mmCIF file of C-alpha atoms in Angstrom:
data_model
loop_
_atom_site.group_PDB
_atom_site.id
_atom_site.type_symbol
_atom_site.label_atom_id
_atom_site.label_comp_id
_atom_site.label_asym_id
_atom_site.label_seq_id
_atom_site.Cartn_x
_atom_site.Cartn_y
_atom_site.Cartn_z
ATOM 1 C CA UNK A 1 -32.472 -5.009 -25.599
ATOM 2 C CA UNK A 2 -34.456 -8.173 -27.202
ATOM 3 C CA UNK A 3 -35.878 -10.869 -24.460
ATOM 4 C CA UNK A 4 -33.282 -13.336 -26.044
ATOM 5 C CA UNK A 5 -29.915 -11.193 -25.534
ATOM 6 C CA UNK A 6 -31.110 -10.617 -21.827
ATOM 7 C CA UNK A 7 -31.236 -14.244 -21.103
ATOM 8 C CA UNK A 8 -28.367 -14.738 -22.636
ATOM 9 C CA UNK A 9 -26.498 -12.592 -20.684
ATOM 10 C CA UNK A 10 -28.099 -13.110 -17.556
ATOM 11 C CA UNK A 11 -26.844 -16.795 -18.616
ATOM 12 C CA UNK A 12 -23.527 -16.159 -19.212
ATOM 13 C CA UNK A 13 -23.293 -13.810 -15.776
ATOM 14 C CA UNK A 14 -24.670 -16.600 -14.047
ATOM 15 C CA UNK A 15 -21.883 -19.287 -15.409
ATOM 16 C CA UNK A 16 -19.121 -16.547 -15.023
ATOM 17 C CA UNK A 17 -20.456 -16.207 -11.349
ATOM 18 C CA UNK A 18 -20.574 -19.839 -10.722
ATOM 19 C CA UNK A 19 -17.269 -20.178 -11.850
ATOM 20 C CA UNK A 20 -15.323 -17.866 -9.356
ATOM 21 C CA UNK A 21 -17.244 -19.546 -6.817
ATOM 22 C CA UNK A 22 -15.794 -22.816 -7.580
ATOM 23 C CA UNK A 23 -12.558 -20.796 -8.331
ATOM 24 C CA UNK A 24 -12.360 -19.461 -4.818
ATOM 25 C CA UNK A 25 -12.259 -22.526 -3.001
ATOM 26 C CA UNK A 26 -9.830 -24.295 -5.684
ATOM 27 C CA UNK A 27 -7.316 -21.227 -4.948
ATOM 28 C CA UNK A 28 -6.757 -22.558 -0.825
ATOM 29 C CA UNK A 29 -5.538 -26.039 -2.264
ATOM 30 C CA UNK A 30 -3.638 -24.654 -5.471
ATOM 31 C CA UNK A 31 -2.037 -22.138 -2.767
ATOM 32 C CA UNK A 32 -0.704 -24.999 -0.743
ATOM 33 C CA UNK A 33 0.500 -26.981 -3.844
ATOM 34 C CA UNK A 34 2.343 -24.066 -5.037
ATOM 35 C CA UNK A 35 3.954 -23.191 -2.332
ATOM 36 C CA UNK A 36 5.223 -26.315 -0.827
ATOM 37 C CA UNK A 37 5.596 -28.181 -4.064
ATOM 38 C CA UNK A 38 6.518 -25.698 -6.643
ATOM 39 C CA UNK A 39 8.301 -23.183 -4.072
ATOM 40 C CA UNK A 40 9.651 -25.090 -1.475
ATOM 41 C CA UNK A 41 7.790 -23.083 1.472
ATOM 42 C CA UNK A 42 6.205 -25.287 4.129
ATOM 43 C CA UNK A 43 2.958 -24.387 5.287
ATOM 44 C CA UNK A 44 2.205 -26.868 8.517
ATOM 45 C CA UNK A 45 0.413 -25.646 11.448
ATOM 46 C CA UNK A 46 1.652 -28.092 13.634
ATOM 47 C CA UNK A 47 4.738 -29.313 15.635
ATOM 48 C CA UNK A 48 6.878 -31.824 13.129
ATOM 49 C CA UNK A 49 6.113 -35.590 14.157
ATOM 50 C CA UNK A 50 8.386 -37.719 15.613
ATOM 51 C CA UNK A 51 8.932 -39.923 12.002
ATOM 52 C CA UNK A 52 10.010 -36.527 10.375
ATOM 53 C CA UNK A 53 12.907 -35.763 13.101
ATOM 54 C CA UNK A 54 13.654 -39.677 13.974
ATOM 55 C CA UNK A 55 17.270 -40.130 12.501
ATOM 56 C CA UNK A 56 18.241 -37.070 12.090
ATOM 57 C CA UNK A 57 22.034 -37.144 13.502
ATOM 58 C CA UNK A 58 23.660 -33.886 14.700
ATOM 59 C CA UNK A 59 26.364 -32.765 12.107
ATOM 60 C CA UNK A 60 28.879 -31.569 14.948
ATOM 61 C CA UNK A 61 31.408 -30.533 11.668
ATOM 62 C CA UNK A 62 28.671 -27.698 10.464
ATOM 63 C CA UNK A 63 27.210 -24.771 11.791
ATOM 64 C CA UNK A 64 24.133 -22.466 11.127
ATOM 65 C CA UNK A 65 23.738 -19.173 12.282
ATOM 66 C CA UNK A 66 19.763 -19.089 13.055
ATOM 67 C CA UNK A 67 18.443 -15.101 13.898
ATOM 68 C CA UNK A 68 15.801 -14.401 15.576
ATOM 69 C CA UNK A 69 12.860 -12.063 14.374
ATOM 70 C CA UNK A 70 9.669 -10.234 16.028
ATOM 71 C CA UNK A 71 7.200 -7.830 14.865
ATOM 72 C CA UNK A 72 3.546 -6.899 15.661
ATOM 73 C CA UNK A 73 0.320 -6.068 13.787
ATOM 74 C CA UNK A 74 -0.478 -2.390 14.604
ATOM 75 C CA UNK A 75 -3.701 -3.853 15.739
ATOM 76 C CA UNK A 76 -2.663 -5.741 18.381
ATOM 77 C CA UNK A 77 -1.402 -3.400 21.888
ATOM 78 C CA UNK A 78 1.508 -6.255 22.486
ATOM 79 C CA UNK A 79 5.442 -5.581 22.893
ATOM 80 C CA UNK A 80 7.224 -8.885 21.139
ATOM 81 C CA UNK A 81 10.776 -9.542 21.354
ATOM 82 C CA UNK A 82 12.810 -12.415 20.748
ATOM 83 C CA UNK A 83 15.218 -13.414 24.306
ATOM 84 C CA UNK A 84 18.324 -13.810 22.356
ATOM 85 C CA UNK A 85 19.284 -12.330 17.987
ATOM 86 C CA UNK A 86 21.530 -14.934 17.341
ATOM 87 C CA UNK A 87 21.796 -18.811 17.784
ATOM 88 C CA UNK A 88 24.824 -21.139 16.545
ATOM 89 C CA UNK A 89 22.994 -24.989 15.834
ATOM 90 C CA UNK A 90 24.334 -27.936 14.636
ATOM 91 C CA UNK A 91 21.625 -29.617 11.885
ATOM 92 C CA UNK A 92 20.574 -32.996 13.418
ATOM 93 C CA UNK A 93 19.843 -31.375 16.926
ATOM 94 C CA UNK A 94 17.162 -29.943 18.848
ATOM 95 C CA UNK A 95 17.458 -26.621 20.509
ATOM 96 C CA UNK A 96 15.347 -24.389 22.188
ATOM 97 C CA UNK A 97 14.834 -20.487 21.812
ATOM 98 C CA UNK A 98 12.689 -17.976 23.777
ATOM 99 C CA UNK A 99 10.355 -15.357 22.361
ATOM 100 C CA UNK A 100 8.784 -12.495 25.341
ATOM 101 C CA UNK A 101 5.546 -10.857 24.726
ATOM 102 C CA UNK A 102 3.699 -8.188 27.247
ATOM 103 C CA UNK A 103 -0.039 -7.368 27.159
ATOM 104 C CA UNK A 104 0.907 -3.577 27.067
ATOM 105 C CA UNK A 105 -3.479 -3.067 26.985
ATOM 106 C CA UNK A 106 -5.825 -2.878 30.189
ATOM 107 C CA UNK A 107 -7.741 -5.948 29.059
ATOM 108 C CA UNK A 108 -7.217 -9.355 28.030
ATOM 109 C CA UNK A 109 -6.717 -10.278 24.337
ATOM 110 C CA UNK A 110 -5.676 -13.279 22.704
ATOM 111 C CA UNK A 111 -2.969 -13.205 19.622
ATOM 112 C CA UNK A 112 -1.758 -15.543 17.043
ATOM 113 C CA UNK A 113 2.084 -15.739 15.818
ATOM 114 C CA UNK A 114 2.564 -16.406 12.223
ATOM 115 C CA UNK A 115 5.881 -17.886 11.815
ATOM 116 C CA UNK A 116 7.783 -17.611 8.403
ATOM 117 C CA UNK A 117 11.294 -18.727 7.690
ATOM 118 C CA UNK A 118 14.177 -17.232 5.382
ATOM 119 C CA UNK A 119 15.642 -17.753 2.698
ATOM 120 C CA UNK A 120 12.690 -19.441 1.792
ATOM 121 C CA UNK A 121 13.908 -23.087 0.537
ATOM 122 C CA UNK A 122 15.276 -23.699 3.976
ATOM 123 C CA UNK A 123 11.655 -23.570 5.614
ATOM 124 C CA UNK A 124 11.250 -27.432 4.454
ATOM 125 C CA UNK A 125 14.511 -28.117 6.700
ATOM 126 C CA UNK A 126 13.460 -26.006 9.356
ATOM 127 C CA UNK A 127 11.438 -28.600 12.182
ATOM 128 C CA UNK A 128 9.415 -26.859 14.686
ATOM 129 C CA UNK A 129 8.494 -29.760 17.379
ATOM 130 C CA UNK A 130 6.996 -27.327 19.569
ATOM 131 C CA UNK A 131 5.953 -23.390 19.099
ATOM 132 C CA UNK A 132 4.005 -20.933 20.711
ATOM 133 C CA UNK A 133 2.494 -20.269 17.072
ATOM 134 C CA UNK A 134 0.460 -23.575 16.891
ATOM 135 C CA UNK A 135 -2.011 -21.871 19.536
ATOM 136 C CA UNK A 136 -3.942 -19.036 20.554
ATOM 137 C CA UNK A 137 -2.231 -17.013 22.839
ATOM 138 C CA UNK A 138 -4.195 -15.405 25.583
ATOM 139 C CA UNK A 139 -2.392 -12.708 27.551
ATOM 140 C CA UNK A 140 -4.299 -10.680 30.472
ATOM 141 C CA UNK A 141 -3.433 -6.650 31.001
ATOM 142 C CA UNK A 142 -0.502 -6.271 31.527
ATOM 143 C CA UNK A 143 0.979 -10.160 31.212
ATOM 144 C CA UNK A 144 4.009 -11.016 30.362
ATOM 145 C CA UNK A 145 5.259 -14.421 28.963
ATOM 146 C CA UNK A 146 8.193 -16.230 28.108
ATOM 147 C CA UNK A 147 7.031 -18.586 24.467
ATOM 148 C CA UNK A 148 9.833 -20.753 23.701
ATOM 149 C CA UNK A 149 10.070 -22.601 19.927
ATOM 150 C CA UNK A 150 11.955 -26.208 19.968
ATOM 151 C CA UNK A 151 13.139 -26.711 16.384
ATOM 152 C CA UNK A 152 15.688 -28.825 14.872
ATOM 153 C CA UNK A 153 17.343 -28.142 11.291
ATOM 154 C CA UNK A 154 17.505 -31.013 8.900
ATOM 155 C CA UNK A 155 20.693 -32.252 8.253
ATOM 156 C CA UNK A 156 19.794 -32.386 4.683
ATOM 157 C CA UNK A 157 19.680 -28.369 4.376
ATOM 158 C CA UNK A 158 21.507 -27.530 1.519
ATOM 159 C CA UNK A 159 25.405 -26.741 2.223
ATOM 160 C CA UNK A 160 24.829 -23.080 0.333
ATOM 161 C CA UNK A 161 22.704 -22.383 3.047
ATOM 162 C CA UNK A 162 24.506 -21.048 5.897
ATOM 163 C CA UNK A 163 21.998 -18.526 7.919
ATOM 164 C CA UNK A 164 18.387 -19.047 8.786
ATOM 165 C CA UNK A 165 16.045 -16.181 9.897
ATOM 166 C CA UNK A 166 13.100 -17.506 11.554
ATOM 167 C CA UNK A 167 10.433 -14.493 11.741
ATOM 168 C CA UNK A 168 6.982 -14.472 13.926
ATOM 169 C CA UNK A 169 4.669 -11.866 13.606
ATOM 170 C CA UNK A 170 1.733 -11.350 16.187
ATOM 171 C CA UNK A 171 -1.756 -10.820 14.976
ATOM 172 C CA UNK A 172 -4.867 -9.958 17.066
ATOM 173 C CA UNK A 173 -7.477 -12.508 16.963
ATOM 174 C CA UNK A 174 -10.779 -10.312 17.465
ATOM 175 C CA UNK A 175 -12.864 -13.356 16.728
ATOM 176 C CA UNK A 176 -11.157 -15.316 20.438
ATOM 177 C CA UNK A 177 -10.703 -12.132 22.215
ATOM 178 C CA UNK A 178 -14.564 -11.630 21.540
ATOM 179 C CA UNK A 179 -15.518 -14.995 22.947
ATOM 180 C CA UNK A 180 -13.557 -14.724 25.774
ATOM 181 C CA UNK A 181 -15.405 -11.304 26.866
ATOM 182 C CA UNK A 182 -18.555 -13.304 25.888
ATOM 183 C CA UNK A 183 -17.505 -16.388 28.325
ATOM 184 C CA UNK A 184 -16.704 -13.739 31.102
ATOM 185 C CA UNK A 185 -19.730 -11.648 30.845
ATOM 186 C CA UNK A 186 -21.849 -14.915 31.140
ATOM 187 C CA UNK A 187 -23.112 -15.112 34.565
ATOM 188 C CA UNK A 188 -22.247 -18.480 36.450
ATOM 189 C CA UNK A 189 -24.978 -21.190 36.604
ATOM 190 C CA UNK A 190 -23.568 -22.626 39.193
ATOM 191 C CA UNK A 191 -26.212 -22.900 42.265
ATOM 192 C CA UNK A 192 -25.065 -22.349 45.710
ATOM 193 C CA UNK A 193 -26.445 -25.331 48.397
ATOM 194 C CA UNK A 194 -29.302 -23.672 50.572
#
């Protein structure tokens, strides 16, 4: 190979490698866009704020059948159930379901639930003002807790839409879990009065 051709592609490797790098961090916003904008999915992390449920007015003449769903990463030694399948809501007002997860493990770990909501165009109508899943969970061996959700469904849901399944699934978070056995293992430097 001549000394020009070798620049030239070490050039052109450089730009195409330059390029994914900028690519990669365009995809997380792009991601977003496309799937609240373009798909209708909502993506928050946090509980809806009082100016997105303020005026919402129950609709006592409809009803929504909302299930409940539960699953578990294989990683993670929890049992995760949901207290009750079935709820009957009226849109406009807030209710409150239970979710029970057990620490089935002889040491602590901490989890995170990733909530997702069926069909998907009635996730934007689905208001979670308080969830388990905007937290790290930390259960100790053997614990057992009761995690309740408060949501309310937007009147506005669209009348075709007649069932909701709202799913979590429980992941292990090494990375928490880790610092947690760090924290513990770190001997106290608290000093004891002579």
């Amino acid at each position: 190979m001549s000394q020009p051709s070798v620049k030239s592609s070490l050039r052109t490797i450089a730009a195409v490698s330059a390029l994914f790098f900028v690519g990669t961090f365009a995809l997380v916003p792009l991601y977003y866009i496309a799937c609240e904008k373009v798909f209708g999915i909502k993506l928050e992390t946090g509980p809806a704020g009082e100016q997105q449920v303020a005026g919402m007015v129950e609709q006592k003449d409809r009803t929504i059948t909302v299930q409940f769903d539960a699953t578990v990463n294989s990683k993670l030694p929890w049992a995760f159930k949901p207290q009750q399948l079935t709820m009957q809501v009226h849109p406009g007002k807030q209710y409150e379901a239970n979710y029970l997860a057990r620490n089935t493990s002889d040491h602590a770990i901490v989890g995170n639930a990733a909530p997702s909501v069926a069909p998907s165009t009635a996730s934007t109508f689905f208001n979670k003002t308080e969830c388990f899943c905007f937290t790290e969970q930390l259960l100790g061996a053997g614990e057992e807790r009761l995690m309740p959700v408060r949501f309310i469904v937007d009147p506005d849901l669209p009348e075709h839409i007649n069932t909701i399944t709202l799913s979590y699934t429980f992941f292990s978070n090494e990375s928490a879990t880790a610092r947690l056995v760090a924290t513990a293992a770190t001997p106290s430097t608290a000093r004891t009065a002579p």
